[in-house]
XYZ file of N, CA and C in Angstrom:
783
model
N 111.098 83.074 112.625
C 112.242 83.880 112.254
C 113.144 84.158 113.443
N 112.571 84.279 114.635
C 113.376 84.381 115.847
C 114.059 85.713 116.018
N 115.243 85.673 116.627
C 115.984 86.890 116.952
C 117.078 87.121 115.924
N 117.223 88.382 115.491
C 118.275 88.741 114.549
C 119.251 89.690 115.238
N 120.464 89.229 115.541
C 121.448 90.122 116.164
C 121.864 91.235 115.196
N 121.928 92.440 115.700
C 122.378 93.576 114.893
C 123.902 93.655 114.992
N 124.613 93.714 113.849
C 126.083 93.781 113.883
C 126.572 94.921 114.763
N 127.671 94.675 115.473
C 128.174 95.620 116.472
C 128.522 96.982 115.876
N 128.911 97.010 114.576
C 129.319 98.298 113.992
C 128.138 99.182 113.583
N 126.911 98.645 113.641
C 125.730 99.423 113.231
C 125.455 100.547 114.234
N 125.337 101.746 113.692
C 125.055 102.937 114.511
C 123.722 103.595 114.132
N 123.200 103.205 112.965
C 121.965 103.836 112.478
C 121.071 102.790 111.825
N 119.772 102.919 112.040
C 118.798 102.034 111.398
C 117.985 102.859 110.412
N 117.990 102.392 109.167
C 117.300 103.078 108.069
C 116.055 102.280 107.713
N 114.899 102.936 107.742
C 113.621 102.232 107.586
C 112.893 102.630 106.310
N 112.452 101.624 105.572
C 111.463 101.812 104.525
C 110.112 102.040 105.231
N 109.107 102.517 104.499
C 107.778 102.717 105.096
C 106.801 101.630 104.660
N 106.440 101.640 103.380
C 105.397 100.741 102.870
C 105.824 99.287 103.003
N 105.061 98.510 103.770
C 105.382 97.104 103.974
C 106.413 96.867 105.060
N 106.882 97.958 105.700
C 107.909 97.844 106.744
C 107.417 98.460 108.059
N 107.161 99.778 108.055
C 106.569 100.406 109.249
C 105.051 100.464 109.133
N 104.567 100.366 107.892
C 103.174 100.672 107.573
C 102.601 99.626 106.631
N 101.375 99.166 106.857
C 100.801 98.164 105.956
C 100.721 98.646 104.512
N 101.077 97.769 103.584
C 100.921 98.090 102.169
C 99.472 98.461 101.874
N 98.541 97.811 102.549
C 97.121 98.082 102.312
C 96.781 99.546 102.578
N 97.432 100.182 103.559
C 97.149 101.591 103.845
C 97.513 102.457 102.648
N 98.671 102.172 102.078
C 99.127 102.949 100.927
C 98.254 102.665 99.706
N 97.995 101.370 99.473
C 97.283 100.974 98.255
C 95.778 101.237 98.330
N 95.215 101.129 99.527
C 93.756 101.210 99.649
C 93.245 102.518 100.246
N 94.164 103.316 100.811
C 93.755 104.600 101.385
C 94.438 105.778 100.699
N 95.773 105.805 100.743
C 96.494 106.978 100.226
C 96.344 107.154 98.720
N 96.633 106.112 97.935
C 96.585 106.255 96.482
C 95.161 106.508 95.958
N 94.156 105.764 96.450
C 92.799 106.066 95.989
C 92.364 107.502 96.318
N 92.843 108.027 97.451
C 92.503 109.412 97.799
C 92.978 110.367 96.706
N 94.197 110.145 96.202
C 94.720 111.002 95.128
C 93.853 110.878 93.884
N 93.609 109.653 93.455
C 92.828 109.435 92.227
C 91.442 110.071 92.316
N 90.819 109.931 93.480
C 89.438 110.404 93.639
C 89.338 111.917 93.806
N 90.424 112.555 94.241
C 90.335 113.960 94.628
C 91.228 114.910 93.849
N 92.037 114.411 92.914
C 93.021 115.281 92.259
C 92.356 116.408 91.466
N 91.267 116.122 90.770
C 90.616 117.186 89.979
C 90.068 118.283 90.892
N 89.389 117.853 91.957
C 88.823 118.827 92.901
C 89.936 119.650 93.548
N 91.047 119.007 93.892
C 92.179 119.708 94.512
C 92.751 120.754 93.556
N 92.964 120.369 92.290
C 93.538 121.295 91.310
C 92.611 122.495 91.091
N 91.320 122.246 90.994
C 90.369 123.349 90.811
C 90.430 124.326 91.989
N 90.527 123.775 93.195
C 90.500 124.606 94.406
C 91.784 125.402 94.599
N 92.923 124.854 94.131
C 94.226 125.463 94.448
C 94.975 125.983 93.219
N 94.330 125.966 92.046
C 95.015 126.243 90.779
C 95.793 127.560 90.787
N 95.229 128.592 91.378
C 95.862 129.916 91.331
C 97.014 130.064 92.331
N 97.174 129.092 93.209
C 98.218 129.194 94.235
C 99.587 128.846 93.649
N 100.593 129.551 94.147
C 101.962 129.379 93.639
C 102.444 127.938 93.787
N 102.136 127.306 94.921
C 102.580 125.931 95.158
C 101.979 124.986 94.120
N 100.695 125.150 93.851
C 100.018 124.289 92.883
C 100.620 124.494 91.486
N 100.906 125.738 91.138
C 101.495 126.009 89.824
C 102.897 125.410 89.700
N 103.637 125.400 90.798
C 104.960 124.742 90.781
C 104.791 123.244 90.558
N 103.805 122.656 91.237
C 103.539 121.217 91.085
C 103.183 120.890 89.639
N 102.314 121.711 89.051
C 101.894 121.479 87.665
C 103.079 121.662 86.719
N 103.921 122.656 87.007
C 105.109 122.877 86.176
C 106.038 121.675 86.179
N 106.222 121.080 87.354
C 107.067 119.880 87.452
C 106.450 118.708 86.699
N 105.141 118.551 86.817
C 104.445 117.474 86.112
C 104.533 117.678 84.597
N 104.433 118.928 84.156
C 104.528 119.233 82.725
C 105.932 118.893 82.202
N 106.945 119.247 82.982
C 108.320 118.931 82.590
C 108.524 117.413 82.525
N 107.978 116.689 83.504
C 108.067 115.223 83.506
C 107.343 114.649 82.294
N 106.200 115.223 81.946
C 105.432 114.751 80.792
C 106.238 114.900 79.497
N 107.004 115.983 79.413
C 107.857 116.190 78.232
C 108.938 115.103 78.159
N 109.507 114.779 79.318
C 110.533 113.727 79.365
C 109.939 112.362 79.034
N 108.658 112.186 79.346
C 107.982 110.898 79.135
C 107.354 110.775 77.743
N 107.512 111.788 76.906
C 106.746 111.867 75.652
C 106.912 110.655 74.734
N 108.038 109.962 74.858
C 108.266 108.802 73.984
C 107.682 107.507 74.554
N 107.163 107.560 75.771
C 106.630 106.353 76.404
C 105.216 106.050 75.917
N 104.909 104.779 75.852
C 103.593 104.343 75.388
C 102.494 104.840 76.332
N 101.528 105.535 75.795
C 100.401 106.010 76.592
C 100.644 107.298 77.345
N 101.828 107.909 77.173
C 102.162 109.130 77.906
C 101.140 110.230 77.641
N 100.845 111.018 78.668
C 99.828 112.070 78.573
C 100.499 113.438 78.664
N 100.485 114.212 77.567
C 101.093 115.545 77.609
C 100.234 116.520 78.409
N 100.878 117.542 78.966
C 100.159 118.586 79.702
C 100.410 119.906 78.971
N 99.402 120.430 78.257
C 99.610 121.660 77.481
C 99.707 122.882 78.380
N 100.316 123.934 77.849
C 100.280 125.229 78.512
C 98.903 125.833 78.285
N 98.498 126.710 79.193
C 97.235 127.415 78.975
C 97.432 128.399 77.828
N 96.666 128.241 76.766
C 96.844 129.089 75.580
C 95.885 130.267 75.567
N 95.098 130.371 76.581
C 94.149 131.479 76.655
C 93.479 131.492 78.011
N 92.466 132.311 78.159
C 91.745 132.388 79.425
C 90.367 131.749 79.247
N 89.635 131.714 80.312
C 88.287 131.155 80.224
C 88.195 129.800 80.898
N 86.985 129.501 81.357
C 86.737 128.276 82.114
C 87.016 127.017 81.301
N 86.645 127.053 80.030
C 86.801 125.866 79.178
C 88.275 125.519 78.979
N 89.081 126.551 78.778
C 90.525 126.334 78.595
C 91.150 125.790 79.878
N 90.751 126.363 81.014
C 91.269 125.907 82.308
C 90.912 124.445 82.538
N 89.677 124.080 82.259
C 89.241 122.694 82.448
C 90.026 121.736 81.556
N 90.357 122.184 80.345
C 91.128 121.348 79.418
C 92.509 121.028 79.988
N 93.166 122.047 80.550
C 94.505 121.846 81.111
C 94.428 121.004 82.383
N 93.465 121.309 83.239
C 93.311 120.545 84.482
C 93.048 119.073 84.158
N 92.198 118.816 83.180
C 91.904 117.422 82.822
C 93.163 116.716 82.325
N 94.021 117.433 81.615
C 95.285 116.845 81.146
C 96.177 116.470 82.328
N 96.211 117.337 83.344
C 97.006 117.037 84.546
C 96.428 115.807 85.250
N 95.101 115.776 85.381
C 94.438 114.631 86.009
C 94.767 113.340 85.257
N 94.652 113.388 83.933
C 94.927 112.194 83.119
C 96.378 111.767 83.243
N 97.284 112.745 83.318
C 98.712 112.434 83.478
C 98.976 111.766 84.821
N 98.384 112.325 85.882
C 98.552 111.754 87.229
C 98.011 110.320 87.273
N 96.834 110.112 86.709
C 96.237 108.768 86.686
C 97.121 107.797 85.885
N 97.678 108.277 84.771
C 98.555 107.430 83.943
C 99.809 107.035 84.722
N 100.454 108.021 85.347
C 101.668 107.727 86.129
C 101.361 106.740 87.254
N 100.238 106.949 87.933
C 99.888 106.080 89.055
C 99.556 104.670 88.580
N 98.973 104.549 87.385
C 98.643 103.220 86.857
C 99.896 102.401 86.584
N 101.012 103.098 86.369
C 102.293 102.424 86.119
C 103.161 102.372 87.373
N 102.612 102.851 88.505
C 103.348 102.900 89.774
C 104.646 103.682 89.626
N 104.558 104.802 88.902
C 105.733 105.650 88.721
C 106.130 106.271 90.059
N 107.446 106.546 90.204
C 107.954 107.145 91.440
C 108.577 108.512 91.156
N 108.084 109.219 90.149
C 108.704 110.487 89.769
C 108.558 111.522 90.886
N 109.562 112.380 90.981
C 109.529 113.439 91.991
C 108.328 114.351 91.777
N 107.992 114.623 90.511
C 106.859 115.499 90.210
C 105.546 114.929 90.755
N 105.325 113.656 90.524
C 104.110 113.007 91.020
C 104.096 112.987 92.542
N 105.224 112.606 93.136
C 105.293 112.503 94.594
C 105.063 113.859 95.264
N 105.533 114.929 94.614
C 105.369 116.256 95.216
C 103.896 116.649 95.267
N 103.180 116.462 94.165
C 101.745 116.773 94.163
C 101.004 115.900 95.172
N 101.313 114.598 95.177
C 100.664 113.703 96.134
C 100.909 114.170 97.565
N 102.126 114.566 97.849
C 102.468 115.028 99.198
C 101.636 116.226 99.622
N 101.446 117.165 98.695
C 100.664 118.352 99.030
C 99.184 118.010 99.211
N 98.692 117.071 98.413
C 97.295 116.645 98.590
C 97.108 115.901 99.910
N 98.055 115.045 100.241
C 97.950 114.309 101.501
C 98.049 115.245 102.701
N 98.855 116.294 102.581
C 98.976 117.274 103.668
C 97.596 117.824 104.030
N 96.828 118.179 103.010
C 95.483 118.700 103.253
C 94.586 117.631 103.873
N 94.725 116.385 103.405
C 93.885 115.288 103.908
C 94.197 114.965 105.369
N 95.488 114.934 105.716
C 95.880 114.659 107.104
C 95.423 115.799 108.021
N 95.651 117.035 107.582
C 95.350 118.197 108.419
C 93.866 118.292 108.743
N 93.029 117.835 107.816
C 91.578 117.895 108.040
C 91.033 116.622 108.686
N 91.930 115.661 108.971
C 91.513 114.433 109.633
C 90.892 113.392 108.716
N 90.941 113.637 107.394
C 90.398 112.651 106.450
C 91.256 111.392 106.399
N 92.533 111.531 106.759
C 93.473 110.406 106.688
C 94.333 110.387 107.951
N 94.617 109.192 108.477
C 95.595 109.007 109.553
C 96.582 107.932 109.120
N 97.871 108.163 109.351
C 98.893 107.205 108.956
C 98.841 105.954 109.817
N 98.785 104.802 109.182
C 98.745 103.536 109.926
C 100.168 103.035 110.208
N 100.401 102.599 111.437
C 101.710 102.113 111.865
C 101.525 100.741 112.509
N 102.371 99.776 112.145
C 102.317 98.476 112.818
C 102.601 98.670 114.307
N 101.926 97.885 115.153
C 101.965 98.139 116.599
C 103.330 97.877 117.227
N 104.188 97.091 116.557
C 105.519 96.827 117.129
C 106.516 97.947 116.852
N 106.169 98.873 115.953
C 107.140 99.853 115.446
C 107.574 100.857 116.505
N 106.623 101.543 117.117
C 106.984 102.625 118.042
C 107.735 102.117 119.266
N 107.265 101.054 119.953
C 108.039 100.561 121.108
C 109.464 100.141 120.725
N 109.611 99.515 119.556
C 110.945 99.066 119.136
C 111.860 100.254 118.866
N 111.352 101.261 118.161
C 112.190 102.426 117.855
C 112.599 103.144 119.138
N 111.682 103.242 120.096
C 112.040 103.889 121.372
C 113.190 103.132 122.045
N 113.126 101.807 121.984
C 114.175 100.981 122.581
C 115.507 101.174 121.852
N 115.450 101.238 120.520
C 116.684 101.452 119.741
C 117.321 102.790 120.104
N 116.489 103.808 120.203
C 117.023 105.137 120.510
C 117.625 105.183 121.921
N 116.981 104.488 122.858
C 117.535 104.413 124.219
C 118.892 103.736 124.219
N 119.092 102.829 123.259
C 120.370 102.120 123.138
C 121.412 102.929 122.361
N 121.029 104.140 121.937
C 121.980 105.019 121.256
C 121.921 104.990 119.740
N 120.970 104.263 119.190
C 120.835 104.196 117.730
C 120.202 105.468 117.178
N 120.666 105.859 115.997
C 119.977 106.875 115.212
C 118.985 106.137 114.304
N 117.847 106.766 114.029
C 116.828 106.122 113.202
C 116.406 107.082 112.087
N 116.469 106.588 110.855
C 116.144 107.405 109.686
C 115.109 106.693 108.820
N 114.409 107.487 108.013
C 113.435 106.957 107.062
C 113.972 107.155 105.642
N 113.791 106.127 104.795
C 114.120 106.251 103.365
C 112.968 105.633 102.583
N 112.220 106.483 101.908
C 111.020 106.017 101.213
C 110.904 106.669 99.844
N 110.199 106.000 98.936
C 109.918 106.588 97.626
C 108.990 107.789 97.750
N 108.164 107.794 98.786
C 107.303 108.951 99.029
C 108.130 110.150 99.445
N 107.679 111.344 99.099
C 108.427 112.555 99.417
C 108.639 112.693 100.923
N 109.677 113.446 101.286
C 109.942 113.694 102.712
C 108.709 114.307 103.366
N 108.047 115.217 102.655
C 106.845 115.830 103.220
C 105.765 114.789 103.485
N 105.565 113.859 102.529
C 104.557 112.812 102.712
C 104.923 111.917 103.895
N 106.216 111.635 104.052
C 106.673 110.823 105.185
C 106.329 111.512 106.508
N 106.634 112.801 106.591
C 106.408 113.538 107.835
C 104.918 113.644 108.165
N 104.101 113.722 107.133
C 102.655 113.749 107.366
C 102.177 112.417 107.932
N 102.654 111.320 107.340
C 102.231 109.984 107.789
C 102.576 109.770 109.262
N 103.797 110.150 109.647
C 104.227 109.936 111.034
C 103.756 111.048 111.973
N 103.489 112.211 111.422
C 103.017 113.328 112.250
C 101.536 113.221 112.582
N 100.772 112.573 111.694
C 99.326 112.395 111.901
C 99.023 110.892 111.853
N 99.658 110.143 112.745
C 99.541 108.686 112.684
C 98.533 108.144 113.692
N 98.234 106.872 113.559
C 97.362 106.193 114.514
C 97.995 106.142 115.896
N 99.321 106.391 115.964
C 100.039 106.418 117.246
C 100.282 107.857 117.715
N 99.646 108.806 117.047
C 99.858 110.215 117.359
C 101.022 110.780 116.546
N 101.568 111.896 116.991
C 102.716 112.517 116.323
C 103.991 111.837 116.827
N 104.629 111.052 115.950
C 105.832 110.307 116.369
C 107.074 110.775 115.610
N 107.030 111.982 115.063
C 108.172 112.500 114.299
C 109.444 112.596 115.139
N 109.266 112.779 116.452
C 110.439 112.912 117.328
C 111.298 111.651 117.347
N 110.749 110.537 116.880
C 111.496 109.274 116.897
C 112.539 109.183 115.780
N 112.480 110.101 114.815
C 113.354 109.984 113.650
C 114.382 111.104 113.598
N 115.595 110.722 113.210
C 116.698 111.683 113.130
C 116.813 112.333 111.759
N 116.073 111.818 110.788
C 116.115 112.408 109.457
C 115.309 111.594 108.473
N 115.053 112.194 107.308
C 114.228 111.570 106.273
C 114.900 111.701 104.914
N 114.799 110.660 104.106
C 115.331 110.667 102.749
C 114.265 110.165 101.786
N 114.230 110.767 100.585
C 113.338 110.285 99.527
C 114.143 110.118 98.248
N 113.469 110.048 97.105
C 114.175 109.765 95.850
C 115.049 110.919 95.380
N 115.003 112.062 96.057
C 115.923 113.148 95.702
C 117.367 112.740 96.000
N 117.574 111.829 96.956
C 118.931 111.343 97.254
C 119.336 110.273 96.249
N 118.335 109.731 95.522
C 118.580 108.689 94.519
C 117.559 107.568 94.642
N 117.392 106.771 93.577
C 116.444 105.650 93.610
C 116.851 104.593 94.630
N 115.863 103.939 95.221
C 116.126 102.950 96.261
C 116.757 101.669 95.722
N 116.692 101.477 94.400
C 117.268 100.259 93.796
C 118.670 100.510 93.243
N 119.272 101.655 93.592
C 120.641 101.959 93.160
C 121.547 102.070 94.375
N 122.662 101.366 94.329
C 123.561 101.304 95.483
C 124.132 102.673 95.857
N 124.323 103.538 94.865
C 124.905 104.851 95.141
C 124.040 105.664 96.105
N 122.742 105.422 96.097
C 121.837 106.149 97.000
C 122.207 105.902 98.460
N 122.597 104.686 98.768
C 122.930 104.325 100.150
C 124.285 104.914 100.564
N 125.171 105.071 99.592
C 126.447 105.751 99.878
C 126.192 107.228 100.177
N 125.262 107.827 99.422
C 124.935 109.244 99.659
C 124.284 109.432 101.021
N 123.407 108.504 101.400
C 122.758 108.593 102.710
C 123.802 108.495 103.822
N 124.710 107.544 103.694
C 125.768 107.386 104.704
C 126.589 108.668 104.829
N 126.952 109.256 103.688
C 127.725 110.498 103.712
C 126.920 111.622 104.364
N 125.623 111.653 104.074
C 124.759 112.701 104.608
C 124.633 112.629 106.129
N 124.607 111.396 106.668
C 124.445 111.280 108.125
C 125.782 111.104 108.845
N 126.869 111.130 108.062
C 128.204 111.165 108.649
C 128.704 109.846 109.194
N 128.426 108.765 108.460
C 128.947 107.462 108.892
C 129.322 106.633 107.668
N 129.903 105.471 107.905
C 130.210 104.545 106.824
C 128.956 103.749 106.481
N 128.906 103.204 105.265
C 127.723 102.433 104.873
C 127.531 101.208 105.762
N 128.637 100.627 106.259
C 128.473 99.431 107.097
C 128.111 99.770 108.546
N 127.898 101.071 108.817
C 127.355 101.484 110.114
C 125.836 101.560 110.086
N 125.243 101.202 108.922
C 123.792 101.318 108.735
C 123.164 99.936 108.557
N 122.006 99.738 109.184
C 121.163 98.572 108.935
C 119.897 99.077 108.246
N 119.619 98.573 107.043
C 118.447 98.981 106.271
C 117.375 97.909 106.345
N 116.174 98.295 106.742
C 115.034 97.377 106.805
C 114.056 97.711 105.685
N 113.770 96.737 104.833
C 112.868 96.926 103.694
C 112.138 95.625 103.403
N 111.014 95.737 102.699
C 110.295 94.535 102.274
C 110.619 94.154 100.833
N 111.484 94.929 100.173
C 111.747 94.748 98.741
C 113.168 94.213 98.510
N 113.299 92.973 98.037
C 114.624 92.392 97.822
C 115.530 93.211 96.899
N 114.968 93.852 95.870
C 115.800 94.674 94.969
C 116.439 95.836 95.718
N 115.700 96.404 96.655
C 116.261 97.488 97.462
C 117.324 96.937 98.416
N 117.039 95.784 98.999
C 118.002 95.143 99.889
C 119.296 94.842 99.152
N 119.182 94.368 97.924
C 120.350 94.040 97.110
C 121.184 95.279 96.815
N 120.508 96.380 96.470
C 121.219 97.625 96.170
C 121.963 98.135 97.404
N 121.296 98.078 98.563
C 121.933 98.519 99.806
C 123.138 97.647 100.135
N 122.968 96.347 99.935
C 124.050 95.400 100.227
C 125.261 95.652 99.331
N 125.013 96.007 98.076
C 126.109 96.331 97.144
C 126.939 97.495 97.658
N 126.299 98.384 98.420
C 126.994 99.540 98.988
C 127.617 99.219 100.349
N 127.597 97.932 100.725
C 128.162 97.475 102.002
C 127.327 97.927 103.200
N 126.017 98.079 102.962
C 125.077 98.373 104.037
C 124.468 97.056 104.523
N 124.295 96.921 105.830
C 123.631 95.724 106.372
C 122.142 95.800 106.035
N 121.536 94.654 105.748
C 120.118 94.655 105.387
C 119.372 93.515 106.080
N 118.074 93.736 106.263
C 117.158 92.667 106.666
C 115.860 92.910 105.921
N 115.256 91.841 105.452
C 113.992 91.941 104.720
C 112.839 91.686 105.691
N 111.856 92.580 105.645
C 110.741 92.540 106.585
C 109.548 91.811 105.963
N 109.045 90.825 106.680
C 107.871 90.061 106.251
C 106.662 90.595 107.019
N 105.710 91.183 106.290
C 104.505 91.729 106.914
C 103.275 91.196 106.170
N 102.114 91.188 106.830
C 100.871 90.800 106.149
C 100.634 91.677 104.927
N 100.354 91.034 103.785
C 100.074 91.782 102.568
C 101.272 92.065 101.700
N 102.487 91.811 102.214
C 103.685 92.041 101.410
C 103.801 90.997 100.306
N 104.517 91.349 99.251
C 104.761 90.398 98.167
C 105.568 89.218 98.702
N 105.291 88.025 98.199
C 106.020 86.839 98.638
C 107.464 86.844 98.160
N 108.317 86.134 98.868
C 109.722 86.010 98.494
C 109.963 84.653 97.841
N 110.961 84.599 96.960
C 111.345 83.316 96.382
C 112.096 82.499 97.432
N 112.249 81.227 97.187
C 113.003 80.376 98.117
C 114.435 80.862 98.242
N 115.018 81.308 97.130
C 116.390 81.817 97.160
C 116.488 83.068 98.022
N 115.511 83.963 97.895
C 115.514 85.192 98.700
C 115.348 84.868 100.173
N 114.479 83.909 100.473
C 114.260 83.515 101.877
C 115.526 82.940 102.499
N 116.277 82.183 101.713
C 117.480 81.551 102.262
C 118.658 82.524 102.305
N 118.641 83.530 101.423
C 119.788 84.448 101.332
C 119.721 85.584 102.352
N 118.544 86.223 102.470
C 118.435 87.412 103.321
C 118.085 87.079 104.764
N 118.549 87.946 105.655
C 118.060 87.895 107.033
C 116.625 88.397 107.021
N 115.722 87.673 107.695
C 114.298 88.005 107.668
C 113.779 88.309 109.065
N 112.898 89.306 109.160
C 112.192 89.560 110.424
C 110.720 89.814 110.102
N 109.844 89.465 111.034
C 108.415 89.747 110.846
C 107.935 90.809 111.828
N 108.823 91.244 112.715
C 108.505 92.284 113.686
C 109.796 92.985 114.078
N 109.706 94.277 114.346
C 110.898 95.018 114.776
C 111.429 94.492 116.111
N 110.573 93.836 116.878
C 111.001 93.323 118.180
C 112.005 92.182 118.038
N 112.137 91.642 116.820
C 113.068 90.530 116.598
C 114.515 90.986 116.448
N 114.741 92.288 116.330
C 116.105 92.794 116.257
C 116.712 92.838 117.655
N 117.896 92.269 117.770
C 118.596 92.243 119.063
C 119.826 93.140 118.964
N 119.839 94.200 119.781
C 120.959 95.135 119.778
C 121.949 94.774 120.875
N 123.189 94.436 120.501
C 124.206 94.118 121.525
C 124.369 95.226 122.544
N 124.236 96.487 122.080
C 124.458 97.628 122.976
C 123.341 97.791 124.000
N 122.215 97.053 123.796
C 121.093 97.223 124.730
C 121.146 96.223 125.884
N 122.183 95.383 125.894
C 122.284 94.410 126.982
C 122.860 95.025 128.231
């Protein structure tokens, strides 16, 4: 793949996480299984807490919106007191979470609960965020060259900060100028990239977006954002057309910044 020159007008680099800064295997084989295996225990332990009740309320509202979908799992209100009633509602939340995850849903409600569960896992040392070894040195070099660096991921901002705050490279949150999640909009919609540009105070063509997902790259490109598709071990394969159309990199070190000369 060689060297990819960064266009002179680029002032900010926007990074996806899964398959870009972090192995897909970490997300698929560590983070998601942790949620599935521990959600019931987490809900039982934190049920009376205000944060947990907010999470459940959001999931219940999402379940109502999903009611027409095949296999959707409703979450009832607690209709009484007692251990049996509580277990019935908790099991409904567990089943709903498992259903959403089986479909790889990216709902804000699901991401919020996952973020709070991961916070506990990171804080207790059960989980450490995995980072590709080329990422931190490259970002330090970009920042020295005057680049701003932002994260845009389907995972909640809180989940992003946990991954980078408790990473295999230590706490590297200082490397990022800001974080965006699906609250700014879906990653496959071009308007999301216009909102990000407005939020950080630049034009869309002042941004270079790095992602492993061609649909996201296409949406960013529609908004006049520069894009490069990242090839990492474990990432989904690209079609021949995608390989010939997009700029490709397999390491952050392949980006060449004119301003760093």
